[in-house]
PDB file of C-alpha atoms and ligand atoms in Angstrom:
ATOM      1  CA  MET A   1     -15.902 -71.995  79.403  1.00  0.00           C
ATOM      2  CA  LYS A   2     -16.754 -69.199  76.944  1.00  0.00           C
ATOM      3  CA  ILE A   3     -14.185 -68.214  74.330  1.00  0.00           C
ATOM      4  CA  ALA A   4     -13.851 -64.734  72.835  1.00  0.00           C
ATOM      5  CA  LEU A   5     -12.948 -64.926  69.153  1.00  0.00           C
ATOM      6  CA  GLY A   6     -11.495 -62.233  66.928  1.00  0.00           C
ATOM      7  CA  SER A   7      -9.589 -61.807  63.712  1.00  0.00           C
ATOM      8  CA  ASP A   8      -8.734 -59.406  60.955  1.00  0.00           C
ATOM      9  CA  HIS A   9      -9.363 -60.196  57.268  1.00  0.00           C
ATOM     10  CA  GLY A  10      -6.194 -62.324  57.143  1.00  0.00           C
ATOM     11  CA  GLY A  11      -7.442 -64.541  59.957  1.00  0.00           C
ATOM     12  CA  TYR A  12     -11.146 -64.504  59.080  1.00  0.00           C
ATOM     13  CA  SER A  13     -11.262 -67.915  57.354  1.00  0.00           C
ATOM     14  CA  LEU A  14      -9.341 -69.578  60.177  1.00  0.00           C
ATOM     15  CA  LYS A  15     -11.681 -68.014  62.730  1.00  0.00           C
ATOM     16  CA  GLU A  16     -14.615 -69.563  60.876  1.00  0.00           C
ATOM     17  CA  VAL A  17     -12.898 -72.979  60.954  1.00  0.00           C
ATOM     18  CA  ILE A  18     -12.294 -72.569  64.701  1.00  0.00           C
ATOM     19  CA  LYS A  19     -15.970 -71.660  65.223  1.00  0.00           C
ATOM     20  CA  LYS A  20     -17.030 -74.893  63.514  1.00  0.00           C
ATOM     21  CA  PHE A  21     -14.594 -76.828  65.719  1.00  0.00           C
ATOM     22  CA  LEU A  22     -15.971 -75.172  68.876  1.00  0.00           C
ATOM     23  CA  ASP A  23     -19.543 -75.889  67.735  1.00  0.00           C
ATOM     24  CA  GLU A  24     -18.672 -79.568  67.317  1.00  0.00           C
ATOM     25  CA  LYS A  25     -17.185 -79.636  70.828  1.00  0.00           C
ATOM     26  CA  ALA A  26     -20.153 -77.716  72.258  1.00  0.00           C
ATOM     27  CA  ILE A  27     -17.806 -75.008  73.541  1.00  0.00           C
ATOM     28  CA  ALA A  28     -19.469 -71.607  73.863  1.00  0.00           C
ATOM     29  CA  TYR A  29     -17.941 -68.582  72.141  1.00  0.00           C
ATOM     30  CA  GLU A  30     -18.609 -64.987  71.224  1.00  0.00           C
ATOM     31  CA  ASP A  31     -17.404 -63.707  67.864  1.00  0.00           C
ATOM     32  CA  PHE A  32     -16.110 -60.122  68.075  1.00  0.00           C
ATOM     33  CA  GLY A  33     -15.407 -59.911  64.325  1.00  0.00           C
ATOM     34  CA  THR A  34     -14.250 -59.262  61.730  1.00  0.00           C
ATOM     35  CA  TYR A  35     -17.140 -60.742  59.794  1.00  0.00           C
ATOM     36  CA  SER A  36     -15.750 -60.843  56.248  1.00  0.00           C
ATOM     37  CA  THR A  37     -12.522 -60.936  54.257  1.00  0.00           C
ATOM     38  CA  GLU A  38     -12.720 -57.192  53.582  1.00  0.00           C
ATOM     39  CA  SER A  39      -9.466 -55.501  54.571  1.00  0.00           C
ATOM     40  CA  THR A  40      -9.513 -54.176  58.126  1.00  0.00           C
ATOM     41  CA  ASP A  41      -7.183 -53.362  61.038  1.00  0.00           C
ATOM     42  CA  TYR A  42      -6.328 -56.066  63.565  1.00  0.00           C
ATOM     43  CA  PRO A  43      -5.834 -53.898  66.716  1.00  0.00           C
ATOM     44  CA  GLN A  44      -9.566 -53.225  67.109  1.00  0.00           C
ATOM     45  CA  PHE A  45     -10.396 -56.945  67.264  1.00  0.00           C
ATOM     46  CA  ALA A  46      -7.485 -57.629  69.584  1.00  0.00           C
ATOM     47  CA  GLU A  47      -8.832 -54.963  71.938  1.00  0.00           C
ATOM     48  CA  LYS A  48     -12.417 -56.290  71.838  1.00  0.00           C
ATOM     49  CA  VAL A  49     -11.300 -59.832  72.655  1.00  0.00           C
ATOM     50  CA  ALA A  50      -8.842 -58.645  75.311  1.00  0.00           C
ATOM     51  CA  LYS A  51     -11.567 -56.542  76.957  1.00  0.00           C
ATOM     52  CA  ALA A  52     -13.955 -59.516  76.993  1.00  0.00           C
ATOM     53  CA  VAL A  53     -11.307 -61.608  78.741  1.00  0.00           C
ATOM     54  CA  VAL A  54     -10.128 -59.102  81.356  1.00  0.00           C
ATOM     55  CA  SER A  55     -13.732 -58.125  82.172  1.00  0.00           C
ATOM     56  CA  GLY A  56     -14.636 -61.785  82.720  1.00  0.00           C
ATOM     57  CA  VAL A  57     -17.286 -61.896  79.970  1.00  0.00           C
ATOM     58  CA  CYS A  58     -15.189 -64.668  78.416  1.00  0.00           C
ATOM     59  CA  GLU A  59     -12.692 -66.884  80.200  1.00  0.00           C
ATOM     60  CA  ARG A  60     -10.196 -67.038  77.340  1.00  0.00           C
ATOM     61  CA  GLY A  61      -9.693 -65.649  73.852  1.00  0.00           C
ATOM     62  CA  ILE A  62      -8.475 -66.826  70.476  1.00  0.00           C
ATOM     63  CA  LEU A  63      -7.245 -64.333  67.885  1.00  0.00           C
ATOM     64  CA  CYS A  64      -6.267 -64.886  64.248  1.00  0.00           C
ATOM     65  CA  CYS A  65      -4.484 -62.641  61.797  1.00  0.00           C
ATOM     66  CA  GLY A  66      -2.085 -63.354  58.945  1.00  0.00           C
ATOM     67  CA  THR A  67       0.856 -64.160  61.188  1.00  0.00           C
ATOM     68  CA  GLY A  68      -0.655 -64.032  64.686  1.00  0.00           C
ATOM     69  CA  ILE A  69       1.967 -61.424  65.528  1.00  0.00           C
ATOM     70  CA  GLY A  70       0.273 -58.044  65.116  1.00  0.00           C
ATOM     71  CA  ILE A  71      -2.917 -59.147  66.815  1.00  0.00           C
ATOM     72  CA  SER A  72      -0.983 -60.668  69.750  1.00  0.00           C
ATOM     73  CA  ILE A  73       1.127 -57.541  70.210  1.00  0.00           C
ATOM     74  CA  ALA A  74      -2.058 -55.458  70.299  1.00  0.00           C
ATOM     75  CA  ALA A  75      -3.829 -57.804  72.749  1.00  0.00           C
ATOM     76  CA  ASN A  76      -0.820 -57.765  75.067  1.00  0.00           C
ATOM     77  CA  LYS A  77      -1.187 -53.995  75.465  1.00  0.00           C
ATOM     78  CA  VAL A  78      -4.304 -54.590  77.570  1.00  0.00           C
ATOM     79  CA  PRO A  79      -3.322 -55.051  81.237  1.00  0.00           C
ATOM     80  CA  GLY A  80      -4.095 -58.570  82.409  1.00  0.00           C
ATOM     81  CA  ILE A  81      -3.737 -60.140  78.977  1.00  0.00           C
ATOM     82  CA  ARG A  82      -1.100 -62.790  78.382  1.00  0.00           C
ATOM     83  CA  CYS A  83      -1.439 -63.533  74.690  1.00  0.00           C
ATOM     84  CA  ALA A  84       0.786 -66.194  73.104  1.00  0.00           C
ATOM     85  CA  ALA A  85       1.354 -66.280  69.348  1.00  0.00           C
ATOM     86  CA  VAL A  86       1.894 -69.948  68.677  1.00  0.00           C
ATOM     87  CA  SER A  87       2.459 -72.139  65.620  1.00  0.00           C
ATOM     88  CA  GLU A  88       2.869 -75.611  67.112  1.00  0.00           C
ATOM     89  CA  PRO A  89       1.234 -77.634  69.919  1.00  0.00           C
ATOM     90  CA  TYR A  90       4.202 -77.771  72.348  1.00  0.00           C
ATOM     91  CA  SER A  91       4.326 -73.988  72.710  1.00  0.00           C
ATOM     92  CA  ALA A  92       0.541 -73.943  72.995  1.00  0.00           C
ATOM     93  CA  LEU A  93       0.741 -76.370  75.921  1.00  0.00           C
ATOM     94  CA  MET A  94       3.557 -74.460  77.616  1.00  0.00           C
ATOM     95  CA  SER A  95       1.807 -71.129  77.139  1.00  0.00           C
ATOM     96  CA  ARG A  96      -0.961 -72.481  79.382  1.00  0.00           C
ATOM     97  CA  GLU A  97       1.029 -74.630  81.814  1.00  0.00           C
ATOM     98  CA  HIS A  98       3.872 -72.178  82.432  1.00  0.00           C
ATOM     99  CA  ASN A  99       2.670 -68.752  81.319  1.00  0.00           C
ATOM    100  CA  ASN A 100      -1.054 -68.971  82.084  1.00  0.00           C
ATOM    101  CA  ALA A 101      -1.778 -67.466  78.666  1.00  0.00           C
ATOM    102  CA  ASN A 102      -5.386 -66.294  78.562  1.00  0.00           C
ATOM    103  CA  VAL A 103      -5.366 -65.510  74.837  1.00  0.00           C
ATOM    104  CA  LEU A 104      -4.025 -67.620  71.962  1.00  0.00           C
ATOM    105  CA  ALA A 105      -2.992 -66.004  68.678  1.00  0.00           C
ATOM    106  CA  LEU A 106      -2.692 -67.937  65.434  1.00  0.00           C
ATOM    107  CA  GLY A 107      -1.346 -66.971  62.023  1.00  0.00           C
ATOM    108  CA  ALA A 108      -3.647 -68.137  59.257  1.00  0.00           C
ATOM    109  CA  ARG A 109      -0.833 -67.677  56.742  1.00  0.00           C
ATOM    110  CA  VAL A 110       1.559 -69.639  58.950  1.00  0.00           C
ATOM    111  CA  VAL A 111      -0.324 -72.735  60.071  1.00  0.00           C
ATOM    112  CA  GLY A 112      -2.692 -74.931  58.087  1.00  0.00           C
ATOM    113  CA  GLU A 113      -6.202 -75.569  59.374  1.00  0.00           C
ATOM    114  CA  GLY A 114      -5.394 -79.039  60.712  1.00  0.00           C
ATOM    115  CA  LEU A 115      -2.415 -77.838  62.711  1.00  0.00           C
ATOM    116  CA  ALA A 116      -4.320 -74.783  63.923  1.00  0.00           C
ATOM    117  CA  LEU A 117      -7.123 -76.978  65.305  1.00  0.00           C
ATOM    118  CA  GLN A 118      -4.616 -79.262  66.989  1.00  0.00           C
ATOM    119  CA  ILE A 119      -3.067 -76.184  68.649  1.00  0.00           C
ATOM    120  CA  VAL A 120      -6.506 -74.931  69.717  1.00  0.00           C
ATOM    121  CA  GLU A 121      -7.442 -78.310  71.203  1.00  0.00           C
ATOM    122  CA  VAL A 122      -4.189 -78.617  73.169  1.00  0.00           C
ATOM    123  CA  TRP A 123      -4.456 -75.030  74.388  1.00  0.00           C
ATOM    124  CA  LEU A 124      -8.084 -75.321  75.491  1.00  0.00           C
ATOM    125  CA  ASN A 125      -7.431 -78.528  77.424  1.00  0.00           C
ATOM    126  CA  ALA A 126      -4.268 -77.361  79.177  1.00  0.00           C
ATOM    127  CA  GLU A 127      -4.222 -75.773  82.625  1.00  0.00           C
ATOM    128  CA  PHE A 128      -1.772 -73.505  84.434  1.00  0.00           C
ATOM    129  CA  VAL A 129       0.429 -75.578  86.756  1.00  0.00           C
ATOM    130  CA  GLY A 130       1.180 -72.724  89.171  1.00  0.00           C
ATOM    131  CA  GLY A 131       4.032 -73.289  91.648  1.00  0.00           C
ATOM    132  CA  ARG A 132       7.257 -71.567  90.629  1.00  0.00           C
ATOM    133  CA  HIS A 133       5.549 -70.445  87.436  1.00  0.00           C
ATOM    134  CA  ALA A 134       2.968 -68.480  89.418  1.00  0.00           C
ATOM    135  CA  ASN A 135       5.779 -66.372  90.845  1.00  0.00           C
ATOM    136  CA  ARG A 136       7.075 -65.652  87.342  1.00  0.00           C
ATOM    137  CA  VAL A 137       3.636 -64.720  86.050  1.00  0.00           C
ATOM    138  CA  ASN A 138       3.255 -62.427  89.073  1.00  0.00           C
ATOM    139  CA  LEU A 139       6.555 -60.787  88.147  1.00  0.00           C
ATOM    140  CA  ILE A 140       5.111 -60.096  84.679  1.00  0.00           C
ATOM    141  CA  SER A 141       2.139 -58.411  86.377  1.00  0.00           C
ATOM    142  CA  GLU A 142       4.545 -56.312  88.446  1.00  0.00           C
ATOM    143  CA  ILE A 143       6.165 -54.996  85.250  1.00  0.00           C
ATOM    144  CA  GLU A 144       2.711 -54.201  83.913  1.00  0.00           C
ATOM    145  CA  LYS A 145       1.827 -52.264  87.086  1.00  0.00           C
ATOM    146  CA  LYS A 146       5.069 -50.303  86.841  1.00  0.00           C
ATOM    147  CA  TYR A 147       4.551 -49.156  83.256  1.00  0.00           C
ATOM    148  CA  CYS A 148       0.757 -49.140  82.719  1.00  0.00           C
ATOM    149  CA  LYS A 149      -0.366 -46.093  84.657  1.00  0.00           C
TER     150      LYS A 149
HETATM  151  C1  LIG B   1      -2.660 -58.078  57.217  1.00  0.00           C
HETATM  152  O1  LIG B   1      -2.246 -58.042  55.901  1.00  0.00           O
HETATM  153  C2  LIG B   1      -1.560 -58.627  58.097  1.00  0.00           C
HETATM  154  O2  LIG B   1      -0.556 -57.674  58.252  1.00  0.00           O
HETATM  155  C3  LIG B   1      -2.104 -59.044  59.439  1.00  0.00           C
HETATM  156  O3  LIG B   1      -3.079 -60.026  59.261  1.00  0.00           O
HETATM  157  C4  LIG B   1      -1.116 -59.644  60.400  1.00  0.00           C
HETATM  158  O4  LIG B   1      -0.350 -60.628  59.824  1.00  0.00           O
HETATM  159  C5  LIG B   1      -0.306 -58.683  61.162  1.00  0.00           C
HETATM  160  O5  LIG B   1       0.492 -59.036  62.041  1.00  0.00           O
END
């Protein structure tokens, strides 16, 4: 599994911590920036990561900004992306099992590094359970088809 990573300046430090964690676990990733704490705009990194995921270059993505909110909203504008902004492990698990989230968003100003890594670990190890949830995820795709022309 290859992970697409992205952040703005607010999430840069957390992205670096996540990279170290992925290195330790020998999980492949591609870093789409930002590459410093210099102020920048989160939508561009959300789009790069989202594009990598929908194109199949990366299987899943992880995004970080100050709150995880702006970057998740931006990523969710790309058809095919189901990005979950999460701040605890239970929601991380459910976002995979029930919602088949293909991108995780974290707020570096919301969660500490330890909690963030716990969330990442749970999220990476969880799988979509399908069944009745597959129908619901398909209904989300139907909405997307209706409005994204
Ligand atoms: C940047 O200051 C901040 O607004 C951004 O990182 C994020 O929290 C937006 O949702």
